[in-house]
Short mmCIF file of C-alpha atoms in Angstrom, two decimals:
data_model
loop_
_atom_site.label_atom_id
_atom_site.label_comp_id
_atom_site.label_asym_id
_atom_site.label_seq_id
_atom_site.Cartn_x
_atom_site.Cartn_y
_atom_site.Cartn_z
CA ILE A 1 0.00 0.00 0.00
CA GLY A 2 2.89 2.38 0.55
CA ASP A 3 4.82 4.31 -2.06
CA VAL A 4 8.36 5.08 -0.94
CA SER A 5 9.38 6.68 -4.24
CA HIS A 6 8.56 10.13 -2.81
CA MET A 7 10.36 11.20 0.34
CA MET A 8 8.84 14.10 2.23
CA ILE A 9 11.36 16.40 3.81
CA LEU A 10 10.18 16.67 7.40
CA PRO A 11 11.32 18.97 10.19
CA PRO A 12 13.71 17.18 12.60
CA GLN A 13 11.09 17.42 15.39
CA VAL A 14 8.57 15.45 13.29
CA ASN A 15 11.18 12.86 12.37
CA THR A 16 12.06 12.53 16.06
CA ALA A 17 8.41 11.93 17.02
CA ILE A 18 7.87 9.27 14.33
CA SER A 19 11.21 7.55 15.09
CA MET A 20 10.54 7.43 18.84
CA LEU A 21 7.12 5.81 18.32
CA TYR A 22 8.68 3.30 15.88
CA ALA A 23 11.53 2.54 18.27
CA ALA A 24 8.98 1.79 21.01
CA GLY A 25 7.28 -0.75 18.69
CA TYR A 26 4.33 1.34 17.48
CA GLU A 27 3.13 2.45 14.04
CA ALA A 28 3.21 6.19 13.29
CA PHE A 29 2.07 8.14 10.24
CA LEU A 30 1.89 11.79 9.34
CA VAL A 31 -1.71 12.66 8.30
CA GLY A 32 -3.92 15.60 7.34
CA GLY A 33 -3.09 18.84 5.58
CA ALA A 34 0.69 18.35 5.60
CA VAL A 35 0.42 15.19 3.46
CA ARG A 36 -2.33 16.62 1.25
CA ASP A 37 -0.30 19.78 0.47
CA TYR A 38 2.85 17.75 -0.16
CA VAL A 39 1.06 15.54 -2.72
CA ARG A 40 -0.79 18.52 -4.22
CA ASP A 41 2.08 20.89 -4.89
CA ASN A 42 4.82 20.15 -2.38
CA SER A 43 3.88 23.25 -0.41
CA PRO A 44 5.20 23.59 3.17
CA ALA A 45 2.98 22.50 6.05
CA LYS A 46 1.83 24.69 8.92
CA ASP A 47 0.71 21.96 11.32
CA TRP A 48 2.01 18.49 11.99
CA ASP A 49 -0.44 15.72 12.90
CA ILE A 50 0.67 12.19 13.57
CA THR A 51 -1.62 9.19 13.96
CA THR A 52 -0.48 6.03 15.77
CA ASN A 53 -1.74 2.71 17.14
CA ALA A 54 -0.23 3.64 20.53
CA LEU A 55 -2.91 4.51 23.11
CA PRO A 56 -2.72 7.99 24.70
CA ALA A 57 -1.13 6.64 27.89
CA GLN A 58 1.48 4.79 25.79
CA VAL A 59 2.19 7.98 23.80
CA GLU A 60 2.70 9.84 27.07
CA SER A 61 5.15 7.25 28.31
CA VAL A 62 7.14 7.33 25.01
CA PHE A 63 7.46 11.12 25.34
CA SER A 64 7.72 11.32 29.13
CA GLY A 65 10.80 13.54 28.84
CA TYR A 66 8.94 16.20 26.83
CA HIS A 67 6.39 18.91 27.58
CA LEU A 68 2.94 17.37 26.98
CA ILE A 69 -0.36 19.21 26.45
CA GLU A 70 -3.42 17.08 27.24
CA THR A 71 -6.25 19.32 25.98
CA GLY A 72 -7.34 16.81 23.29
CA LEU A 73 -7.11 13.75 25.52
CA LYS A 74 -10.79 12.78 25.37
CA HIS A 75 -10.47 12.46 21.57
CA GLY A 76 -7.23 10.54 21.91
CA THR A 77 -4.86 13.44 21.16
CA VAL A 78 -1.68 14.27 23.05
CA THR A 79 0.30 17.32 21.91
CA VAL A 80 4.05 16.83 22.33
CA VAL A 81 6.29 19.89 22.21
CA ILE A 82 9.66 18.96 20.68
CA ASP A 83 12.17 21.79 20.45
CA HIS A 84 9.38 24.46 20.49
CA GLU A 85 7.37 22.66 17.76
CA PRO A 86 3.93 21.36 18.92
CA ILE A 87 3.08 18.02 17.30
CA GLU A 88 -0.39 16.50 17.71
CA ILE A 89 -0.27 12.74 18.16
CA THR A 90 -3.65 10.99 17.97
CA THR A 91 -4.49 7.34 18.48
CA TYR A 92 -6.17 5.58 15.51
CA ARG A 93 -9.86 6.03 16.18
CA ILE A 94 -13.39 5.51 14.96
CA ASP A 95 -15.87 8.26 15.83
CA GLY A 96 -19.11 7.53 17.69
CA ASP A 97 -22.39 9.34 16.91
CA TYR A 98 -22.40 13.06 16.21
CA SER A 99 -25.61 14.18 17.92
CA ASP A 100 -24.72 17.89 17.48
CA HIS A 101 -23.76 17.43 13.78
CA ARG A 102 -20.36 18.83 14.67
CA HIS A 103 -18.31 16.77 17.16
CA PRO A 104 -18.36 13.04 17.93
CA ASP A 105 -20.09 12.19 21.23
CA SER A 106 -17.39 9.60 21.86
CA VAL A 107 -14.41 8.04 20.12
CA HIS A 108 -13.35 4.40 20.06
CA PHE A 109 -9.73 3.51 19.57
CA THR A 110 -8.88 1.03 16.87
CA ARG A 111 -5.71 -0.89 15.93
CA SER A 112 -6.31 -0.20 12.24
CA LEU A 113 -4.89 2.69 10.20
CA LYS A 114 -7.49 1.85 7.51
CA GLU A 115 -10.43 2.42 9.88
CA ASP A 116 -8.87 5.69 11.04
CA LEU A 117 -8.41 7.02 7.50
CA GLU A 118 -11.93 5.97 6.48
CA ARG A 119 -13.55 8.21 9.15
CA ARG A 120 -11.98 11.37 7.64
CA ASP A 121 -13.85 14.03 5.62
CA PHE A 122 -12.39 14.13 2.08
CA THR A 123 -10.20 11.71 0.16
CA MET A 124 -7.41 14.29 -0.18
CA ASN A 125 -7.35 14.63 3.62
CA ALA A 126 -7.21 10.87 4.17
CA LEU A 127 -3.64 10.27 2.98
CA ALA A 128 -0.93 9.10 5.38
CA TYR A 129 2.86 9.18 5.17
CA SER A 130 5.77 7.66 7.00
CA PRO A 131 9.47 7.65 6.09
CA GLN A 132 9.32 3.82 6.30
CA LYS A 133 6.20 3.24 4.12
CA GLY A 134 6.02 6.41 2.02
CA ILE A 135 2.55 7.67 0.97
CA VAL A 136 -0.31 5.43 2.07
CA ASP A 137 -3.51 6.01 0.08
CA LEU A 138 -6.42 3.69 0.88
CA VAL A 139 -9.28 5.85 -0.46
CA GLY A 140 -8.05 7.21 -3.82
CA GLY A 141 -7.05 10.59 -2.43
CA ARG A 142 -3.99 10.92 -4.59
CA LYS A 143 -5.89 10.46 -7.85
CA ASP A 144 -8.57 12.94 -6.69
CA ILE A 145 -5.84 15.51 -5.98
CA GLU A 146 -4.34 14.91 -9.44
CA ASP A 147 -7.78 15.20 -11.07
CA GLY A 148 -8.66 18.29 -9.01
CA ILE A 149 -11.67 16.71 -7.28
CA VAL A 150 -13.10 17.23 -3.79
CA ARG A 151 -14.80 13.96 -2.81
CA CYS A 152 -16.10 12.71 0.53
CA VAL A 153 -14.63 9.53 1.99
CA GLY A 154 -17.51 7.01 2.00
CA ASP A 155 -21.13 8.19 2.00
CA PRO A 156 -21.26 12.01 1.67
CA ASN A 157 -24.68 12.24 3.35
CA HIS A 158 -23.28 10.49 6.37
CA ARG A 159 -20.13 12.65 6.39
CA PHE A 160 -22.09 15.91 6.36
CA GLN A 161 -24.60 14.75 8.96
CA GLU A 162 -21.68 13.96 11.25
CA ASP A 163 -20.27 17.46 10.85
CA GLY A 164 -22.19 20.12 8.93
CA LEU A 165 -19.19 22.43 8.71
CA ARG A 166 -17.64 19.95 6.27
CA MET A 167 -19.98 21.31 3.58
CA LEU A 168 -18.37 24.74 3.81
CA ARG A 169 -14.94 23.12 4.01
CA ALA A 170 -15.70 21.42 0.68
CA LEU A 171 -16.65 24.78 -0.84
CA ARG A 172 -13.53 26.36 0.62
CA PHE A 173 -11.20 23.65 -0.73
CA ALA A 174 -12.86 23.86 -4.16
CA SER A 175 -12.33 27.63 -4.19
CA VAL A 176 -8.83 27.83 -2.69
CA TYR A 177 -7.40 24.97 -4.77
CA GLY A 178 -9.53 25.59 -7.87
CA MET A 179 -10.95 22.04 -7.62
CA ALA A 180 -14.34 20.67 -8.67
CA ILE A 181 -16.72 19.07 -6.17
CA GLU A 182 -17.59 15.50 -7.21
CA ALA A 183 -21.25 15.05 -8.21
CA GLU A 184 -22.49 12.92 -5.28
CA THR A 185 -20.61 15.07 -2.76
CA ALA A 186 -22.14 18.19 -4.39
CA SER A 187 -25.71 16.90 -4.33
CA ALA A 188 -25.29 15.87 -0.67
CA ILE A 189 -24.19 19.45 0.10
CA HIS A 190 -27.34 20.88 -1.50
CA ARG A 191 -29.46 18.27 0.27
CA ASN A 192 -27.99 18.82 3.76
CA LYS A 193 -27.40 22.59 3.63
CA GLU A 194 -29.96 23.31 6.41
CA LEU A 195 -27.50 21.73 8.88
CA LEU A 196 -25.43 24.92 8.60
CA LYS A 197 -28.06 26.65 10.74
CA GLY A 198 -26.71 24.80 13.76
CA ILE A 199 -23.03 25.68 13.24
CA ALA A 200 -21.25 28.38 15.28
CA ALA A 201 -21.07 31.71 13.43
CA GLU A 202 -17.31 32.07 14.02
CA ARG A 203 -16.61 28.78 12.24
CA ILE A 204 -18.83 29.75 9.30
CA GLN A 205 -17.12 33.13 9.01
CA VAL A 206 -13.63 31.56 8.84
CA GLU A 207 -14.65 29.12 6.07
CA LEU A 208 -16.55 31.73 4.04
CA THR A 209 -13.64 34.18 4.26
CA LYS A 210 -11.16 31.60 2.97
CA MET A 211 -13.62 30.58 0.27
CA LEU A 212 -14.17 34.19 -0.86
CA CYS A 213 -10.42 34.68 -1.21
CA GLY A 214 -9.88 31.52 -3.32
CA LYS A 215 -9.04 31.46 -7.02
CA GLY A 216 -12.05 29.23 -7.82
CA VAL A 217 -14.58 31.40 -5.98
CA THR A 218 -16.67 32.27 -9.08
CA LYS A 219 -17.65 28.68 -9.81
CA VAL A 220 -18.45 28.01 -6.14
CA LEU A 221 -20.64 31.13 -5.86
CA GLU A 222 -22.48 30.18 -9.05
CA GLU A 223 -23.07 26.54 -8.15
CA PHE A 224 -23.61 26.76 -4.39
CA SER A 225 -25.40 30.10 -3.95
CA ASP A 226 -28.28 28.25 -2.22
CA VAL A 227 -25.83 26.89 0.37
CA ILE A 228 -24.23 30.28 1.09
CA ALA A 229 -27.76 31.69 1.46
CA ILE A 230 -28.25 29.55 4.61
CA PRO A 231 -25.85 31.61 6.76
CA ILE A 232 -26.53 34.77 4.67
CA PRO A 233 -30.23 34.61 3.65
CA GLU A 234 -30.04 38.30 2.65
CA ILE A 235 -28.44 37.27 -0.67
CA LEU A 236 -31.56 35.35 -1.83
CA PRO A 237 -33.37 38.36 -3.39
CA MET A 238 -30.23 39.10 -5.45
CA PHE A 239 -30.55 35.87 -7.45
CA HIS A 240 -32.00 36.50 -10.94
CA PHE A 241 -32.85 40.10 -9.98
CA GLU A 242 -32.71 41.93 -13.32
CA GLN A 243 -31.49 45.53 -13.00
CA ARG A 244 -33.20 46.87 -16.14
CA ASN A 245 -30.59 49.55 -16.55
CA PRO A 246 -28.21 50.22 -19.48
CA HIS A 247 -25.26 50.31 -17.08
CA HIS A 248 -25.93 46.71 -16.07
CA ASP A 249 -25.95 43.68 -18.34
CA LYS A 250 -26.05 41.21 -15.40
CA ASP A 251 -28.52 40.48 -12.62
CA VAL A 252 -27.55 41.66 -9.12
CA TRP A 253 -26.00 38.32 -8.07
CA ASP A 254 -23.99 37.80 -11.27
CA HIS A 255 -22.79 41.41 -11.06
CA THR A 256 -21.70 40.77 -7.45
CA ILE A 257 -19.77 37.64 -8.50
CA ALA A 258 -18.02 39.64 -11.26
CA VAL A 259 -16.99 42.33 -8.74
CA ILE A 260 -15.63 39.70 -6.33
CA GLU A 261 -13.64 38.16 -9.16
CA SER A 262 -12.19 41.56 -10.19
CA ILE A 263 -10.93 42.61 -6.75
CA THR A 264 -7.73 41.65 -4.88
CA PRO A 265 -8.33 38.38 -2.95
CA GLU A 266 -8.03 39.95 0.48
CA PRO A 267 -10.75 39.45 3.14
CA VAL A 268 -11.92 43.06 3.62
CA LEU A 269 -12.14 43.72 -0.14
CA ARG A 270 -13.82 40.41 -0.98
CA TRP A 271 -16.47 40.81 1.76
CA ALA A 272 -17.09 44.42 0.67
CA ALA A 273 -17.54 43.18 -2.92
CA LEU A 274 -19.99 40.48 -1.74
CA LEU A 275 -22.09 42.93 0.28
CA HIS A 276 -21.85 46.21 -1.68
CA ASP A 277 -25.16 45.76 -3.57
CA ILE A 278 -26.99 43.52 -1.11
CA GLY A 279 -29.58 46.30 -0.50
CA LYS A 280 -30.38 46.77 -4.20
CA PRO A 281 -33.42 44.47 -4.57
CA SER A 282 -35.29 46.25 -1.75
CA CYS A 283 -34.56 49.70 -3.25
CA PHE A 284 -35.71 48.97 -6.80
CA SER A 285 -37.97 51.41 -8.62
CA LEU A 286 -38.92 51.61 -12.27
CA ALA A 287 -38.91 54.97 -14.07
CA GLU A 288 -41.49 55.76 -16.74
CA GLU A 289 -39.27 54.79 -19.63
CA GLY A 290 -38.79 51.33 -18.08
CA ILE A 291 -35.35 52.02 -16.60
CA GLY A 292 -34.57 50.55 -13.19
CA HIS A 293 -33.20 52.71 -10.36
CA PHE A 294 -31.91 51.82 -6.90
CA PHE A 295 -32.14 55.09 -4.97
CA GLY A 296 -30.66 54.84 -1.47
CA HIS A 297 -29.24 51.35 -2.03
CA SER A 298 -25.87 52.29 -0.46
CA ASP A 299 -27.52 53.13 2.87
CA GLN A 300 -29.61 49.98 2.68
CA SER A 301 -26.56 47.82 1.81
CA THR A 302 -24.62 49.47 4.65
CA SER A 303 -27.17 48.62 7.34
CA MET A 304 -27.60 45.08 5.99
CA ALA A 305 -23.82 44.59 5.88
CA GLU A 306 -23.55 45.76 9.50
CA SER A 307 -26.08 43.21 10.70
CA ILE A 308 -24.60 40.34 8.62
CA LEU A 309 -21.04 41.02 9.82
CA SER A 310 -22.18 41.28 13.44
CA ARG A 311 -24.11 38.03 13.15
CA LEU A 312 -21.03 36.30 11.70
CA ARG A 313 -18.99 37.60 14.66
CA PHE A 314 -16.51 39.73 12.70
CA ASP A 315 -13.96 41.63 14.77
CA ASN A 316 -14.73 45.35 15.02
CA ALA A 317 -11.79 46.53 12.92
CA SER A 318 -12.67 44.33 9.91
CA LYS A 319 -16.35 45.15 10.27
CA GLU A 320 -15.64 48.88 10.27
CA GLN A 321 -13.41 48.62 7.17
CA ILE A 322 -15.91 46.52 5.20
CA VAL A 323 -18.91 48.70 6.15
CA ARG A 324 -17.01 51.88 5.20
CA LEU A 325 -16.34 50.48 1.72
CA VAL A 326 -19.98 49.42 1.26
CA ARG A 327 -21.19 52.85 2.39
CA TYR A 328 -19.05 54.79 -0.10
CA HIS A 329 -18.93 52.28 -2.97
CA ASP A 330 -20.94 54.44 -5.35
CA MET A 331 -20.05 58.00 -4.35
CA PRO A 332 -18.85 59.93 -7.42
CA ILE A 333 -15.05 59.97 -7.76
CA THR A 334 -13.28 62.30 -10.16
CA ALA A 335 -9.61 62.77 -11.00
CA ASP A 336 -9.50 66.12 -9.25
CA ARG A 337 -6.89 66.95 -6.61
CA LYS A 338 -9.09 68.76 -4.10
CA PRO A 339 -11.80 66.11 -3.65
CA ILE A 340 -9.09 63.43 -3.52
CA LYS A 341 -7.28 65.31 -0.75
CA ARG A 342 -10.59 65.45 1.12
CA LEU A 343 -11.03 61.71 0.53
CA LEU A 344 -7.55 61.06 1.96
CA SER A 345 -8.28 63.37 4.88
CA LYS A 346 -11.54 61.60 5.68
CA HIS A 347 -10.56 57.95 5.15
CA GLY A 348 -6.75 57.78 5.32
CA GLU A 349 -4.49 56.26 2.66
CA ASP A 350 -5.35 52.55 3.04
CA ALA A 351 -9.12 52.94 3.01
CA THR A 352 -8.94 55.43 0.11
CA ARG A 353 -6.93 52.98 -1.99
CA GLN A 354 -9.36 50.17 -1.11
CA LEU A 355 -12.26 52.40 -2.07
CA ILE A 356 -10.73 53.17 -5.47
CA GLU A 357 -10.17 49.44 -5.97
CA LEU A 358 -13.80 48.64 -5.14
CA HIS A 359 -15.00 51.35 -7.56
CA LYS A 360 -12.79 49.85 -10.25
CA ALA A 361 -14.01 46.26 -9.64
CA ASP A 362 -17.61 47.51 -9.51
CA THR A 363 -17.12 49.11 -12.92
CA LEU A 364 -15.59 45.92 -14.34
CA GLY A 365 -18.78 44.12 -13.28
CA GLN A 366 -20.97 46.57 -15.22
CA SER A 367 -21.82 46.94 -18.93
CA ALA A 368 -19.11 47.79 -21.45
CA ILE A 369 -20.42 51.37 -21.68
CA CYS A 370 -18.98 51.99 -18.19
CA ARG A 371 -15.43 50.89 -19.09
CA HIS A 372 -14.21 54.45 -19.73
CA ARG A 373 -14.31 54.98 -15.94
CA ILE A 374 -11.41 52.57 -15.44
CA ALA A 375 -9.01 55.14 -16.91
CA ILE A 376 -10.32 57.71 -14.41
CA PHE A 377 -9.62 55.38 -11.47
CA GLU A 378 -6.11 54.71 -12.79
CA GLU A 379 -5.58 58.48 -12.92
CA VAL A 380 -6.93 58.85 -9.37
CA SER A 381 -4.50 56.17 -8.10
CA GLN A 382 -1.64 58.02 -9.76
CA MET A 383 -2.83 61.29 -8.21
CA ILE A 384 -2.95 59.67 -4.75
CA ASN A 385 0.68 58.61 -5.19
CA GLU A 386 1.69 62.13 -6.15
CA ILE A 387 -0.23 63.79 -3.31
CA LEU A 388 1.29 61.38 -0.77
CA GLN A 389 4.80 62.00 -2.13
CA GLU A 390 4.36 65.70 -1.47
CA GLU A 391 3.87 64.80 2.20
CA SER A 392 0.76 66.95 2.13
CA CYS A 393 -1.34 67.77 5.15
CA PHE A 394 -4.47 65.60 5.55
CA THR A 395 -5.39 65.66 9.22
CA LEU A 396 -5.54 68.18 12.04
CA LYS A 397 -2.34 66.77 13.51
CA ASP A 398 -0.50 67.54 10.23
CA LEU A 399 -1.48 71.23 10.44
CA ALA A 400 1.27 73.78 11.08
CA VAL A 401 -0.90 75.34 13.83
CA ASN A 402 -2.52 73.78 16.90
CA GLY A 403 -5.03 74.48 19.66
CA HIS A 404 -2.47 76.40 21.70
CA ASP A 405 -1.88 78.78 18.76
CA MET A 406 -5.63 79.38 18.53
CA MET A 407 -5.77 80.22 22.23
CA THR A 408 -3.06 82.87 21.75
CA LEU A 409 -5.36 84.44 19.15
CA GLY A 410 -8.12 84.56 21.77
CA PHE A 411 -10.28 81.61 20.59
CA GLN A 412 -11.91 79.56 23.35
CA GLY A 413 -13.68 76.22 23.91
CA PRO A 414 -15.42 74.50 20.93
CA THR A 415 -14.53 77.44 18.65
CA ILE A 416 -10.88 76.27 18.68
CA GLY A 417 -11.79 72.98 17.03
CA ARG A 418 -14.04 74.66 14.50
CA VAL A 419 -11.37 77.17 13.41
CA LEU A 420 -8.72 74.43 13.15
CA GLN A 421 -11.10 72.45 10.91
CA GLU A 422 -11.63 75.55 8.74
CA CYS A 423 -7.83 75.90 8.50
CA LEU A 424 -7.53 72.25 7.43
CA ASP A 425 -10.30 72.61 4.82
CA ALA A 426 -8.55 75.67 3.37
CA VAL A 427 -5.27 73.74 3.12
CA LEU A 428 -7.01 70.71 1.55
CA ASP A 429 -8.65 73.03 -1.00
CA GLU A 430 -5.21 74.50 -1.72
CA GLN A 431 -6.40 78.02 -0.82
CA ILE A 432 -3.47 78.51 1.54
CA PRO A 433 -0.19 76.64 2.17
CA ASN A 434 0.28 74.58 5.34
CA GLU A 435 2.58 77.19 6.92
CA HIS A 436 2.38 78.67 10.41
CA GLU A 437 2.29 82.37 9.37
CA ALA A 438 -0.29 81.90 6.62
CA LEU A 439 -2.56 79.84 8.89
CA MET A 440 -2.33 82.33 11.78
CA THR A 441 -3.32 85.14 9.39
CA PHE A 442 -6.19 83.02 8.02
CA ALA A 443 -7.41 82.25 11.58
CA LYS A 444 -7.20 85.92 12.62
CA ASP A 445 -9.24 86.73 9.56
CA ARG A 446 -11.86 84.18 10.70
CA GLN A 447 -11.99 85.94 14.06
CA LEU A 448 -12.70 89.27 12.45
CA LYS A 449 -15.42 87.79 10.24
CA SER A 450 -17.16 86.14 13.17
#
């Protein structure tokens, strides 16, 4: 069953762990993502998981000289720390029932590697490796990796009823690796999708984020939109919603997919692309000449995005960034220095650049008649670079005057802040230079006028 023709290069700590188990008379194999990624494209592993026929107590006695972490003990896992590298060592096991559709109620240890591999989720994750035996593939995982197929081990219905999150993992793997989901596995996902209602929001968010940032995301969003609509039911009205507008040759959902595809695969940008038009269907109105309009859809999308991101337990910083992009995704942007300085002043460099990128991707998802805008956004990006190189003043703290200066001119209380803001606006509009003398004169002038 083994294939020793390929030798994985393992960290010394992993070799030590396998050798020590062997020396004590036990079997030991590397399993999981490390083996899958090695077979797939020889990419380096992040985690090291070993499976063995040694029982947990026997594992602990083999590694009695090392720091042991026992948090996974009830599932048969002992984490051994070898030279600062944590290695999870789990006894071969068969899972009991999964009454919560997420975790096994109990595990039973087995003496058989085959039984252990057959309880795993997908064939590509059910490969094992040892320096002695090479790659061990009992379920056809290697061929599925070569053919680019995500396939459940055994009966897919059973696999997803054990753990509903596996459905989103399948979508994530298909997207990240650009693989296709095998037909029976796919139909079992559609059939069991309601199970996602019982899965913790944090887990769903992690899988969806990875999926959205994958290279195969378009196909997954097209084929499994009904599944994604379980955790995000707000997307349902977008499906087949015709926009009836010359600027749009796609329905709202297909437009959204095109925007996701056109934007950098980074979580904040991809989530903003997914949610930017989510409020459109509820803002639709038809003008007399049969043209569709979506007045106020940015505000609607913004409040819907806020509630979706909160429900999916996003951290505040990411939520704030995504919501900001949704809120301003369709404000007019022109290649004009003054408004761009105000944009930089209001949002800062990073958010401004993200905003320009979302505008660009949004345009790429629209009809060909909108393409001329792309050149404008390129010009705006260039302008941002130039403005930033000049080390211009964008915020109150960059101003060449401060609150103390205003007090010397006799301003008091809230007026100080107001006059400083007026100074900043004048600098942003290039009416006056950001120089102490000029600003003091400008402020004095304000005093006289008030």
